[in-house]
Amino acid sequence: MGPLHYSNGLVSRLTFSWLNPLIALNKRRPVEASDLPCFDNHGYECENLTEKLDSEWHREKANAERNARKPSMWKALFLMFSFQEYATLCTLMLTYSVTKTAIPYMLYCVLKELSEPSPQTNAALLLGAILCLYAGIESTCQTYIKYRAFLFAMRVRTALCGVIFKKVGVWGRVMATGYFNSPGNGSKKNVDISILNEKFFWRMR
C-alpha cells in the first residue's frame, strides 16, 4: 500500500475521513512512517520554517534598532504566518462563539413552542433542525480550532528548534576552528563573550 494523501475535499476535511484508511490499516498492522499522509505542503518543512523565522527575527531586530527598542520574539513569531491563516482561525472562533451562544436560546424556543397549548409541529421541527445544525457547526468549529491551533504550535516549535540548532551549529563551527587557542591570539582570549554571542549565537528575547 502506497502512502496516503491529504484530501482537499470539503466533506473529507470537515469530517477528517481522509484518515479512515490509516485507521483501517492500523487494525491490520502497526503504522509506519511511510504510511502517514502526504501533505505536500512546503510551508510545513523544517528548513522553510527555520528560514522564515530567522528572516523575520533579523527583520525585527533591524526594525527595533531603528526605533530604539528591544526586539520582540513574539512579533517575529506572529509575522511567520499569513493574514489568511489568522483570518481563518478568527472566523472559526467567531462562528463557534455565535453558535455556542445561540444554542441555549434555540433550545429555549423549542421548549417554549412545545409547551404551548396548541404547539405548531412544523415550527417546532424547524427550530429543532436549526438547533441540531447549530450544534453540528459548533462541534465542527471547536474541532477545527483545536486542529489549527495544534498546527500553529507544531510549526512554531519546529521553527524555534530549527533556528536554535542552526545557531548552535554556527557556534560549534566557530569553536572548532580553535580561534581562541591560536598562539597569536593571546590578547583576544579575554574578548567580551557577549559580543561573540551577539555575532554567532542567537539570543531569544
GROMACS .gro file of C-alpha atoms in nm:
model
  205
    1MET     CA    1   0.000   0.000   0.000
    2GLY     CA    2   0.140   0.336  -0.100
    3PRO     CA    3   0.145   0.645   0.117
    4LEU     CA    4  -0.184   0.820   0.185
    5HIS     CA    5  -0.252   1.168   0.057
    6TYR     CA    6  -0.421   1.453   0.238
    7SER     CA    7  -0.758   1.525   0.079
    8ASN     CA    8  -0.867   1.876  -0.018
    9GLY     CA    9  -1.234   1.775  -0.043
   10LEU     CA   10  -1.467   1.980   0.177
   11VAL     CA   11  -1.654   1.685   0.329
   12SER     CA   12  -1.333   1.490   0.378
   13ARG     CA   13  -1.169   1.784   0.554
   14LEU     CA   14  -1.472   1.859   0.771
   15THR     CA   15  -1.512   1.501   0.886
   16PHE     CA   16  -1.141   1.402   0.875
   17SER     CA   17  -1.248   1.099   0.673
   18TRP     CA   18  -0.915   1.110   0.488
   19LEU     CA   19  -0.773   0.943   0.799
   20ASN     CA   20  -1.006   0.641   0.772
   21PRO     CA   21  -0.767   0.437   0.553
   22LEU     CA   22  -0.490   0.494   0.805
   23ILE     CA   23  -0.713   0.379   1.091
   24ALA     CA   24  -0.817   0.071   0.893
   25LEU     CA   25  -0.453  -0.005   0.818
   26ASN     CA   26  -0.363   0.022   1.186
   27LYS     CA   27  -0.610  -0.256   1.262
   28ARG     CA   28  -0.410  -0.493   1.041
   29ARG     CA   29  -0.055  -0.393   1.131
   30PRO     CA   30   0.144  -0.122   1.310
   31VAL     CA   31   0.157   0.206   1.122
   32GLU     CA   32   0.495   0.309   0.982
   33ALA     CA   33   0.629   0.647   0.880
   34SER     CA   34   0.576   0.564   0.512
   35ASP     CA   35   0.205   0.511   0.581
   36LEU     CA   36   0.144   0.862   0.711
   37PRO     CA   37  -0.047   1.105   0.487
   38CYS     CA   38   0.149   1.318   0.242
   39PHE     CA   39   0.052   1.681   0.289
   40ASP     CA   40   0.271   1.811   0.004
   41ASN     CA   41   0.297   2.148   0.175
   42HIS     CA   42   0.638   2.313   0.177
   43GLY     CA   43   0.519   2.551   0.447
   44TYR     CA   44   0.546   2.268   0.699
   45GLU     CA   45   0.903   2.167   0.616
   46CYS     CA   46   1.155   2.230   0.892
   47GLU     CA   47   1.404   2.405   0.664
   48ASN     CA   48   1.146   2.650   0.532
   49LEU     CA   49   1.005   2.722   0.877
   50THR     CA   50   1.355   2.780   1.012
   51GLU     CA   51   1.445   3.020   0.733
   52LYS     CA   52   1.115   3.203   0.771
   53LEU     CA   53   1.159   3.260   1.145
   54ASP     CA   54   1.527   3.350   1.103
   55SER     CA   55   1.434   3.606   0.838
   56GLU     CA   56   1.154   3.756   1.046
   57TRP     CA   57   1.381   3.772   1.352
   58HIS     CA   58   1.655   3.959   1.165
   59ARG     CA   59   1.394   4.196   1.023
   60GLU     CA   60   1.251   4.254   1.370
   61LYS     CA   61   1.598   4.323   1.512
   62ALA     CA   62   1.664   4.575   1.235
   63ASN     CA   63   1.331   4.749   1.298
   64ALA     CA   64   1.393   4.752   1.673
   65GLU     CA   65   1.736   4.907   1.623
   66ARG     CA   66   1.591   5.181   1.403
   67ASN     CA   67   1.314   5.255   1.654
   68ALA     CA   68   1.542   5.232   1.960
   69ARG     CA   69   1.351   4.949   2.126
   70LYS     CA   70   1.408   4.588   2.219
   71PRO     CA   71   1.331   4.326   1.953
   72SER     CA   72   1.026   4.113   2.020
   73MET     CA   73   1.036   3.740   1.957
   74TRP     CA   74   0.658   3.730   1.980
   75LYS     CA   75   0.630   3.974   1.689
   76ALA     CA   76   0.870   3.769   1.478
   77LEU     CA   77   0.668   3.456   1.550
   78PHE     CA   78   0.345   3.638   1.471
   79LEU     CA   79   0.474   3.755   1.132
   80MET     CA   80   0.567   3.399   1.037
   81PHE     CA   81   0.208   3.325   0.941
   82SER     CA   82  -0.009   3.481   0.674
   83PHE     CA   83  -0.312   3.702   0.726
   84GLN     CA   84  -0.530   3.434   0.568
   85GLU     CA   85  -0.436   3.183   0.838
   86TYR     CA   86  -0.521   3.427   1.116
   87ALA     CA   87  -0.845   3.527   0.941
   88THR     CA   88  -0.948   3.162   0.910
   89LEU     CA   89  -0.880   3.094   1.277
   90CYS     CA   90  -1.063   3.411   1.388
   91THR     CA   91  -1.361   3.322   1.168
   92LEU     CA   92  -1.379   2.977   1.323
   93MET     CA   93  -1.358   3.122   1.674
   94LEU     CA   94  -1.628   3.381   1.598
   95THR     CA   95  -1.859   3.119   1.447
   96TYR     CA   96  -1.801   2.891   1.743
   97SER     CA   97  -1.884   3.172   1.988
   98VAL     CA   98  -2.201   3.268   1.800
   99THR     CA   99  -2.334   2.913   1.774
  100LYS     CA  100  -2.243   2.834   2.134
  101THR     CA  101  -2.439   3.139   2.246
  102ALA     CA  102  -2.732   3.069   2.015
  103ILE     CA  103  -2.781   2.703   2.112
  104PRO     CA  104  -2.934   2.772   2.458
  105TYR     CA  105  -3.167   3.029   2.304
  106MET     CA  106  -3.275   2.787   2.031
  107LEU     CA  107  -3.337   2.522   2.293
  108TYR     CA  108  -3.549   2.771   2.486
  109CYS     CA  109  -3.751   2.843   2.170
  110VAL     CA  110  -3.811   2.472   2.108
  111LEU     CA  111  -3.923   2.410   2.465
  112LYS     CA  112  -4.142   2.720   2.462
  113GLU     CA  113  -4.308   2.608   2.139
  114LEU     CA  114  -4.369   2.257   2.273
  115SER     CA  115  -4.513   2.393   2.598
  116GLU     CA  116  -4.783   2.589   2.415
  117PRO     CA  117  -5.142   2.458   2.448
  118SER     CA  118  -5.152   2.409   2.072
  119PRO     CA  119  -4.791   2.371   1.959
  120GLN     CA  120  -4.706   2.422   1.595
  121THR     CA  121  -4.542   2.097   1.489
  122ASN     CA  122  -4.378   2.243   1.181
  123ALA     CA  123  -4.234   2.535   1.378
  124ALA     CA  124  -4.103   2.301   1.649
  125LEU     CA  125  -3.944   2.074   1.389
  126LEU     CA  126  -3.785   2.371   1.218
  127LEU     CA  127  -3.645   2.504   1.544
  128GLY     CA  128  -3.520   2.155   1.632
  129ALA     CA  129  -3.348   2.125   1.294
  130ILE     CA  130  -3.184   2.464   1.341
  131LEU     CA  131  -3.076   2.360   1.689
  132CYS     CA  132  -2.914   2.043   1.552
  133LEU     CA  133  -2.748   2.244   1.275
  134TYR     CA  134  -2.603   2.490   1.525
  135ALA     CA  135  -2.480   2.205   1.743
  136GLY     CA  136  -2.308   2.048   1.442
  137ILE     CA  137  -2.147   2.377   1.342
  138GLU     CA  138  -2.030   2.436   1.698
  139SER     CA  139  -1.873   2.090   1.720
  140THR     CA  140  -1.704   2.126   1.381
  141CYS     CA  141  -1.566   2.471   1.466
  142GLN     CA  142  -1.436   2.351   1.801
  143THR     CA  143  -1.260   2.058   1.635
  144TYR     CA  144  -1.101   2.278   1.371
  145ILE     CA  145  -0.997   2.545   1.621
  146LYS     CA  146  -0.803   2.279   1.813
  147TYR     CA  147  -0.669   2.131   1.490
  148ARG     CA  148  -0.541   2.464   1.359
  149ALA     CA  149  -0.406   2.562   1.700
  150PHE     CA  150  -0.204   2.239   1.707
  151LEU     CA  151  -0.075   2.317   1.356
  152PHE     CA  152   0.033   2.664   1.470
  153ALA     CA  153   0.204   2.519   1.777
  154MET     CA  154   0.378   2.249   1.573
  155ARG     CA  155   0.518   2.498   1.324
  156VAL     CA  156   0.629   2.740   1.597
  157ARG     CA  157   0.806   2.464   1.786
  158THR     CA  158   0.968   2.332   1.467
  159ALA     CA  159   1.086   2.680   1.365
  160LEU     CA  160   1.226   2.759   1.711
  161CYS     CA  161   1.409   2.426   1.734
  162GLY     CA  162   1.543   2.467   1.381
  163VAL     CA  163   1.678   2.817   1.445
  164ILE     CA  164   1.832   2.712   1.777
  165PHE     CA  165   2.010   2.416   1.620
  166LYS     CA  166   2.120   2.636   1.331
  167LYS     CA  167   2.275   2.893   1.563
  168VAL     CA  168   2.426   2.629   1.789
  169GLY     CA  169   2.581   2.473   1.480
  170VAL     CA  170   2.738   2.806   1.387
  171TRP     CA  171   2.872   2.842   1.742
  172GLY     CA  172   3.016   2.491   1.727
  173ARG     CA  173   3.193   2.563   1.399
  174VAL     CA  174   3.345   2.881   1.545
  175MET     CA  175   3.474   2.696   1.848
  176ALA     CA  176   3.601   2.410   1.632
  177THR     CA  177   3.828   2.645   1.439
  178GLY     CA  178   4.049   2.679   1.750
  179TYR     CA  179   4.047   3.057   1.717
  180PHE     CA  180   4.089   3.115   2.089
  181ASN     CA  181   4.364   2.858   2.118
  182SER     CA  182   4.586   3.008   1.848
  183PRO     CA  183   4.927   3.128   1.977
  184GLY     CA  184   4.887   3.468   1.817
  185ASN     CA  185   4.551   3.537   1.974
  186GLY     CA  186   4.656   3.561   2.338
  187SER     CA  187   4.534   3.917   2.367
  188LYS     CA  188   4.199   3.816   2.224
  189LYS     CA  189   4.122   3.542   2.472
  190ASN     CA  190   3.960   3.790   2.706
  191VAL     CA  191   3.723   3.922   2.441
  192ASP     CA  192   3.382   4.008   2.576
  193ILE     CA  193   3.175   3.691   2.537
  194SER     CA  194   2.860   3.895   2.488
  195ILE     CA  195   2.999   4.034   2.163
  196LEU     CA  196   3.069   3.683   2.039
  197ASN     CA  197   2.721   3.575   2.138
  198GLU     CA  198   2.573   3.870   1.953
  199LYS     CA  199   2.753   3.773   1.635
  200PHE     CA  200   2.739   3.393   1.643
  201PHE     CA  201   2.476   3.284   1.890
  202TRP     CA  202   2.115   3.378   1.852
  203ARG     CA  203   1.969   3.530   2.166
  204MET     CA  204   1.595   3.494   2.220
  205ARG     CA  205   1.426   3.788   2.381
   0.00000   0.00000   0.00000
